[in-house]
mmCIF file of C-alpha atoms in Angstrom:
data_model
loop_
_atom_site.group_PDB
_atom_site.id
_atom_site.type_symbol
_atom_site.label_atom_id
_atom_site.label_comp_id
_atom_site.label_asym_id
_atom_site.label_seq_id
_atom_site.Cartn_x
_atom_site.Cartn_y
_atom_site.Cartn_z
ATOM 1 C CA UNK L 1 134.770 98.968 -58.791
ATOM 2 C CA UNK L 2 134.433 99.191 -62.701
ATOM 3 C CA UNK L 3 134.038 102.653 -63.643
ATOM 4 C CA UNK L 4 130.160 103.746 -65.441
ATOM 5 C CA UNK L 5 129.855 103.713 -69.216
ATOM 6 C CA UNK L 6 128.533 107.074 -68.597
ATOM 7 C CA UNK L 7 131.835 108.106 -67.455
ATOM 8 C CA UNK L 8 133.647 106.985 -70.147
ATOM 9 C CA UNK L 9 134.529 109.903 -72.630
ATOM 10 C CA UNK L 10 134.617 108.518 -76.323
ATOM 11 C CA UNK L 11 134.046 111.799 -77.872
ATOM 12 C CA UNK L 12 138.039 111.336 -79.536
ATOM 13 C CA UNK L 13 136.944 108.035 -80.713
ATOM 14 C CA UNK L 14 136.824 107.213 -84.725
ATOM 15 C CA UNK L 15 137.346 103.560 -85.009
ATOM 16 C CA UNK L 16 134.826 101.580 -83.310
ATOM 17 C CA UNK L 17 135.995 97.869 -83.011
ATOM 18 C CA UNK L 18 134.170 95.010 -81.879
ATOM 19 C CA UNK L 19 134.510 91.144 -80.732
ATOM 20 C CA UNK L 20 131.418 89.019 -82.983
ATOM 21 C CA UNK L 21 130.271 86.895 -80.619
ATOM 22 C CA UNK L 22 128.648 87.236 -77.279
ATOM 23 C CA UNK L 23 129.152 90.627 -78.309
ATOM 24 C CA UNK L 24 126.989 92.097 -81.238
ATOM 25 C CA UNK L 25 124.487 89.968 -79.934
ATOM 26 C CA UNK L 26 123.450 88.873 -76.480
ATOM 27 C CA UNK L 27 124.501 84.987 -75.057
ATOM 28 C CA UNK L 28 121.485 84.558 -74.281
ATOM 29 C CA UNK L 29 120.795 83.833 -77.805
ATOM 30 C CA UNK L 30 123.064 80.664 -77.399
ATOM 31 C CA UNK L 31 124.948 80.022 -80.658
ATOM 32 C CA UNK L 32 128.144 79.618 -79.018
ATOM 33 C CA UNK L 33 126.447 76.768 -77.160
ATOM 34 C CA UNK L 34 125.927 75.218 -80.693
ATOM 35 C CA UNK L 35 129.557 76.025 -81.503
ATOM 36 C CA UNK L 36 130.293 74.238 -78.666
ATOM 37 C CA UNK L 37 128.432 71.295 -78.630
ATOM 38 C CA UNK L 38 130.544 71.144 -82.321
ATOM 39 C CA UNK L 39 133.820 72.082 -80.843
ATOM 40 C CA UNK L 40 133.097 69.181 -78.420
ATOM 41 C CA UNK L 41 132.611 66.385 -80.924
ATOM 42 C CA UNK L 42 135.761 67.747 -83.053
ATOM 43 C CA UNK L 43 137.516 67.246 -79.841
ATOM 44 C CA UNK L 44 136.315 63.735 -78.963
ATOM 45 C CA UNK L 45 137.481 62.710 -82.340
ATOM 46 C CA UNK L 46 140.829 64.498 -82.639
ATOM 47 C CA UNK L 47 142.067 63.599 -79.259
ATOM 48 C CA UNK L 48 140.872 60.349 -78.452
ATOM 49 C CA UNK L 49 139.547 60.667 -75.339
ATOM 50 C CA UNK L 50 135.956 60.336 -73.372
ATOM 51 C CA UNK L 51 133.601 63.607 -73.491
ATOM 52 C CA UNK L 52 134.125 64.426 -70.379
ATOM 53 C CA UNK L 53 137.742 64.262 -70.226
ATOM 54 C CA UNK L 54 138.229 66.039 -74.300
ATOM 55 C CA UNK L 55 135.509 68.616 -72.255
ATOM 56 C CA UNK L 56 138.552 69.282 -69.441
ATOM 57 C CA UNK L 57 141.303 69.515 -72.047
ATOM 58 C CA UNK L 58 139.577 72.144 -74.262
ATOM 59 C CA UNK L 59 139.156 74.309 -71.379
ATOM 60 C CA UNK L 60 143.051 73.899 -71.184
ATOM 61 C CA UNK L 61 143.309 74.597 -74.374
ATOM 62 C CA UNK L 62 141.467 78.204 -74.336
ATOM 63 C CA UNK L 63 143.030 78.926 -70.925
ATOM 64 C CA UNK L 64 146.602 78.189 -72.413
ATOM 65 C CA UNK L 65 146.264 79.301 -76.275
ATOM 66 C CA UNK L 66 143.354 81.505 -76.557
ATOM 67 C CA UNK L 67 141.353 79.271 -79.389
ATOM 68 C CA UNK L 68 140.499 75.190 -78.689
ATOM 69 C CA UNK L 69 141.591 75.425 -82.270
ATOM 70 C CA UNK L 70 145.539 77.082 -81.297
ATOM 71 C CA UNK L 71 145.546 74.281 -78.648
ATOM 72 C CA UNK L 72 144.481 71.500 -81.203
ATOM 73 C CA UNK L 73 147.201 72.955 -83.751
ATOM 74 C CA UNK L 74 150.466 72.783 -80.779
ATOM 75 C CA UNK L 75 149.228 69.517 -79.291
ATOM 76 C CA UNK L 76 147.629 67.540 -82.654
ATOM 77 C CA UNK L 77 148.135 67.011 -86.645
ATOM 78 C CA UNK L 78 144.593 67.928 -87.137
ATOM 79 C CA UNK L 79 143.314 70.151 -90.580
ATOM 80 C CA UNK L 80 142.538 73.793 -89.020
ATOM 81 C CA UNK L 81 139.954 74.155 -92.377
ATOM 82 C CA UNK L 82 138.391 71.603 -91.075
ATOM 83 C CA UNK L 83 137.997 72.486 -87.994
ATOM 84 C CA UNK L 84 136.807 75.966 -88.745
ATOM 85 C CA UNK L 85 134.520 74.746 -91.098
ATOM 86 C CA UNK L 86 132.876 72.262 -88.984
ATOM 87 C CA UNK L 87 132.612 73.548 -85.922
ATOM 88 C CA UNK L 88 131.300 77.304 -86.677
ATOM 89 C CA UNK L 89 128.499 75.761 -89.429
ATOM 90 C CA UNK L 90 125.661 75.826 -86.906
ATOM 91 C CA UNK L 91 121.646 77.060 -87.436
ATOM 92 C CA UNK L 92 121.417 81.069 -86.684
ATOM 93 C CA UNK L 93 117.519 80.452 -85.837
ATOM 94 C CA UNK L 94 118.399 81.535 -81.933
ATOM 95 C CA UNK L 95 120.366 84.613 -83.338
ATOM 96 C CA UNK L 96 117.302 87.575 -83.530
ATOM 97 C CA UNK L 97 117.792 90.377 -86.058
ATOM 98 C CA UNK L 98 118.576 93.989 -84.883
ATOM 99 C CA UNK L 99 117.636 96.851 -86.527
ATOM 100 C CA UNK L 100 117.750 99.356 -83.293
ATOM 101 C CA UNK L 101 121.679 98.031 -83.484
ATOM 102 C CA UNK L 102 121.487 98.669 -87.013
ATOM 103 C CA UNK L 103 120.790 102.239 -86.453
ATOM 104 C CA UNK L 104 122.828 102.815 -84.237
ATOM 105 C CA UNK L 105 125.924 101.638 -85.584
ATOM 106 C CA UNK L 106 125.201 103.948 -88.806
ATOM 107 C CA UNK L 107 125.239 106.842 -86.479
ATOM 108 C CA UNK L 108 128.725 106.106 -84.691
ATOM 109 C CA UNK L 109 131.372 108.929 -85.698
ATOM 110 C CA UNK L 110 134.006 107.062 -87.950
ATOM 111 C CA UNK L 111 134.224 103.609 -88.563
ATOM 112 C CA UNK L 112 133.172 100.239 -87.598
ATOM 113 C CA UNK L 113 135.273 97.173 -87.668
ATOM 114 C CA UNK L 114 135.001 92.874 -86.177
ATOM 115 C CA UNK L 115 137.928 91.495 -84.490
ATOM 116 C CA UNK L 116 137.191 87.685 -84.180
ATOM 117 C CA UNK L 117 138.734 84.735 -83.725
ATOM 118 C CA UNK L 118 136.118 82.903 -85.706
ATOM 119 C CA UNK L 119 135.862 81.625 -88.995
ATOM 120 C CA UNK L 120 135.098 84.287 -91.873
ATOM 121 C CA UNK L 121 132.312 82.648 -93.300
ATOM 122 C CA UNK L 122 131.021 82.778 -89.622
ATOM 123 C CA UNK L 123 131.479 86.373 -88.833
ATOM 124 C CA UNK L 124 129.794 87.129 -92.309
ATOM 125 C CA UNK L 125 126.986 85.042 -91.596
ATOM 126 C CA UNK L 126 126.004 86.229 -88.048
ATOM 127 C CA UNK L 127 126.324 89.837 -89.653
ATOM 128 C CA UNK L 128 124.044 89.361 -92.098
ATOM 129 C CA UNK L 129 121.486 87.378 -89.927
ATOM 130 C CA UNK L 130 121.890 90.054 -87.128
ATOM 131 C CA UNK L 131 121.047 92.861 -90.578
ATOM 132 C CA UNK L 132 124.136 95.123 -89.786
ATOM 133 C CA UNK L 133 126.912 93.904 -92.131
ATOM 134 C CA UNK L 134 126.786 97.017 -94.200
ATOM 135 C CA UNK L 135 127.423 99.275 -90.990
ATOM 136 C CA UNK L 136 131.356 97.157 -91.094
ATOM 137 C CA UNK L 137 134.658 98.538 -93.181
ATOM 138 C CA UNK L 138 136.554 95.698 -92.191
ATOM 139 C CA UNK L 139 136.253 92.748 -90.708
ATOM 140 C CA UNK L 140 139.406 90.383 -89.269
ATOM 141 C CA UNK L 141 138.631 86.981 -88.806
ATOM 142 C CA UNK L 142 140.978 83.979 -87.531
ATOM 143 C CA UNK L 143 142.200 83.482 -90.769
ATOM 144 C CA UNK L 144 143.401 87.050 -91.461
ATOM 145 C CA UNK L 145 145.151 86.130 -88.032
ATOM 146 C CA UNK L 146 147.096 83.445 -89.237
ATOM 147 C CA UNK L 147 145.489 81.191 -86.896
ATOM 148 C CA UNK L 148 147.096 83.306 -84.076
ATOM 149 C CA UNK L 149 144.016 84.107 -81.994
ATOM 150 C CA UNK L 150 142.880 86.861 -79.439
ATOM 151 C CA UNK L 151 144.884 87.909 -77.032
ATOM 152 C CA UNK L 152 147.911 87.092 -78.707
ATOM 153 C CA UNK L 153 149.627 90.845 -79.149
ATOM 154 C CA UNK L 154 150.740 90.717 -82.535
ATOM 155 C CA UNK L 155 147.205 89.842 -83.474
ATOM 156 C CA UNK L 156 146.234 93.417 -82.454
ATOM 157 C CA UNK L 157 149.360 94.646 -83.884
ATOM 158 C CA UNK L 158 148.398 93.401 -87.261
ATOM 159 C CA UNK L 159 144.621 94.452 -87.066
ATOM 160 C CA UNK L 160 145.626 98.322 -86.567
ATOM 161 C CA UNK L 161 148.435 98.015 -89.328
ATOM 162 C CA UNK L 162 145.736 96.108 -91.823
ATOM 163 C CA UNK L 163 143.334 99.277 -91.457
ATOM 164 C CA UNK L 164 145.417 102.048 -90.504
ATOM 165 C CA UNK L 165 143.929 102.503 -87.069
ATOM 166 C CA UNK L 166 145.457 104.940 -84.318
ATOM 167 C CA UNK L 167 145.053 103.009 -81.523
ATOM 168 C CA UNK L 168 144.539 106.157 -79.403
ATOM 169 C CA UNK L 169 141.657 106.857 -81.114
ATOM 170 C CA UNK L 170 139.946 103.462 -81.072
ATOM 171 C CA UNK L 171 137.719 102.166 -78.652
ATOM 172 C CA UNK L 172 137.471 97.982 -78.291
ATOM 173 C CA UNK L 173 134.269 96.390 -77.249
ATOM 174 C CA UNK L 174 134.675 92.598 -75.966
ATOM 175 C CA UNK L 175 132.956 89.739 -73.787
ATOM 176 C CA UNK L 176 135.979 88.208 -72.676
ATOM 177 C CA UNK L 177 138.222 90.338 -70.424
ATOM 178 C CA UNK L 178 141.740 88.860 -71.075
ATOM 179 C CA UNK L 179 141.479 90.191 -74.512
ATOM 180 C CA UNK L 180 140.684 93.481 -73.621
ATOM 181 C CA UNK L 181 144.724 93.719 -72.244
ATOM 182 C CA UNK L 182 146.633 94.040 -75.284
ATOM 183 C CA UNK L 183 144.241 96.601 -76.792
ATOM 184 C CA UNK L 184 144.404 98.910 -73.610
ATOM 185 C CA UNK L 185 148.226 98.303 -74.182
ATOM 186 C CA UNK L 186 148.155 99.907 -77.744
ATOM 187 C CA UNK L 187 146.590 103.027 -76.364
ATOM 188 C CA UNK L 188 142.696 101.777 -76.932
ATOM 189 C CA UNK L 189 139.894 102.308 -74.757
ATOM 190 C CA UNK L 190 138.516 99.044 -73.532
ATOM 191 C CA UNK L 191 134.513 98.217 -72.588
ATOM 192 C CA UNK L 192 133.861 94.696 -71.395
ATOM 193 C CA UNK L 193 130.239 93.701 -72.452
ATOM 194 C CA UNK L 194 128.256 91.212 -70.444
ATOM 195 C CA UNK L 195 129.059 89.410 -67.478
ATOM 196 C CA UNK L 196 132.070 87.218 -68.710
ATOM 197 C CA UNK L 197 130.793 84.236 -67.258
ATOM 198 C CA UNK L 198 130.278 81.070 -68.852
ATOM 199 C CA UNK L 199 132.428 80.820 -71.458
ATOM 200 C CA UNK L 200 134.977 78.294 -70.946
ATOM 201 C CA UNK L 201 137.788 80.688 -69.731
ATOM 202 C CA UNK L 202 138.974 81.607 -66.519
ATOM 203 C CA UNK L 203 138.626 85.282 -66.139
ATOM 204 C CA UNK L 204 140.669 87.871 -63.954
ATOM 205 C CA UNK L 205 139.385 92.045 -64.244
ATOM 206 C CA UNK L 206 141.329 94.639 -63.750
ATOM 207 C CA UNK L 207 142.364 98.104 -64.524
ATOM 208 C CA UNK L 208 142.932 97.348 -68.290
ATOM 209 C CA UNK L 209 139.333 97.584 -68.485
ATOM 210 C CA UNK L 210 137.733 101.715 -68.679
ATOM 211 C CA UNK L 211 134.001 100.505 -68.596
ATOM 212 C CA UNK L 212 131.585 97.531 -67.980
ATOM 213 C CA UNK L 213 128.352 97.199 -69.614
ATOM 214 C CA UNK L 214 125.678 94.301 -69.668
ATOM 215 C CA UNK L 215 124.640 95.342 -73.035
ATOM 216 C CA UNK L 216 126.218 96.730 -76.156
ATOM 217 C CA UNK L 217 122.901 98.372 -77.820
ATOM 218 C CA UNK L 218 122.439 100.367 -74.356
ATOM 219 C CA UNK L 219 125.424 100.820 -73.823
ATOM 220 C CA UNK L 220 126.096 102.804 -77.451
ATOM 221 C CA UNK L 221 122.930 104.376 -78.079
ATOM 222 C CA UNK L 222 123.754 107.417 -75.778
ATOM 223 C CA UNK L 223 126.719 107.954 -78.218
ATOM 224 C CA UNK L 224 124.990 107.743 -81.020
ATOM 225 C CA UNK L 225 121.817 109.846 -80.020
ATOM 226 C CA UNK L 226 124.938 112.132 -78.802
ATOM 227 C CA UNK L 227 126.346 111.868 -82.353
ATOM 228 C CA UNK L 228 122.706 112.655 -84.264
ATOM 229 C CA UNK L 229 122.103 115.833 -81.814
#
């Protein structure tokens, strides 16, 4: 059973780092299903093959290398900008604005960072739409990655180095479990937000993950209200 965020003690904690999306905002809210549906037809043309089938092969593709894009890039001569470009420039009308997320963030002790394996221009857009991008000092997007995506080790490796992080005092907030193993190997505390279903990857929990929480606003606002008092 996956211990209560209430048990989880974060009072050492001083770099707060989080996945972007299906994270900072619910999946209900369904932009990856627009990144998706792009991802898809990127896929139908780059491979050659029937929806369906291109549909089977990306899921081999994030299973195997983390991104559809790392698959693509081992398997195919296709343009990564492209691919970045086209695939994450989708309408944000779903994505709802958050100031209660907005406040609480500015009331976390330390700092605030994005690990993502989207594009840039992506993370800085759902950030802004979401009204929280001035609560970040750093965010690390695919490209600062060098296309090497989540949970590739030396991806986390790099992060901490990039922004001087102790990894012993961090605490990493993600939707997708796998990627939650390499940060409780550097010493991080680990929360897995929402249920980690429907996302294209298989999933397997275990004790690399401290905490499990549906939400991420109710989940922190105990911390912060902590933090204010």
């Amino acid at each position: 059973m996956s211990p209560l965020p209430s048990q989880l003690d974060l009072s050492h904690i001083d770099a707060w780092v989080f996945d972007l999306d299906d994270t900072l905002y619910p999946r209900e809210q369904g932009v990856m299903n627009l990144v998706q549906g792009r991802i898809n037809a990127f896929m139908v043309d780059a491979v050659g093959l029937p929806s369906d089938e291109a549909r089977i092969l990306q899921k081999q593709f994030l299973n195997e290398h983390g991104t559809t894009l790392a698959g693509l890039m081992a398997n195919y001569a296709i343009d990564p900008e492209k691919f970045l470009r086209e695939v994450h420039d989708v309408p944000l009308d779903t994505l709802e604005p958050n100031p209660r997320l907005d406040v609480v963030l500015a009331r976390l002790p330390g700092k605030k960072y994005v690990l993502t394996n989207g594009a840039r221009f992506h993370a800085a857009r759902v950030l802004a739409r979401i009204g929280i991008t001035d609560r970040f000092d750093g965010v690390f997007a695919i490209e600062d990655m060098d296309l090497t995506p989540k949970p590739a080790p030396s991806t986390y490796r790099h992060f901490i180095e990039r922004f001087t992080i102790d990894a012993s005092r961090a605490v990493f907030f993600e939707d997708t479990p796998r990627n939650l193993v390499p940060a409780k190997a550097l010493g991080m505390a680990t929360v897995l937000i929402g249920d980690s279903l429907g996302d294209g990857h298989s999933h397997e929990l275990g004790d690399w993950i401290d905490a499990r929480a549906p939400d991420l606003l109710d989940f922190l606002t105990p911390f912060s209200l902590k933090d204010a008092a």
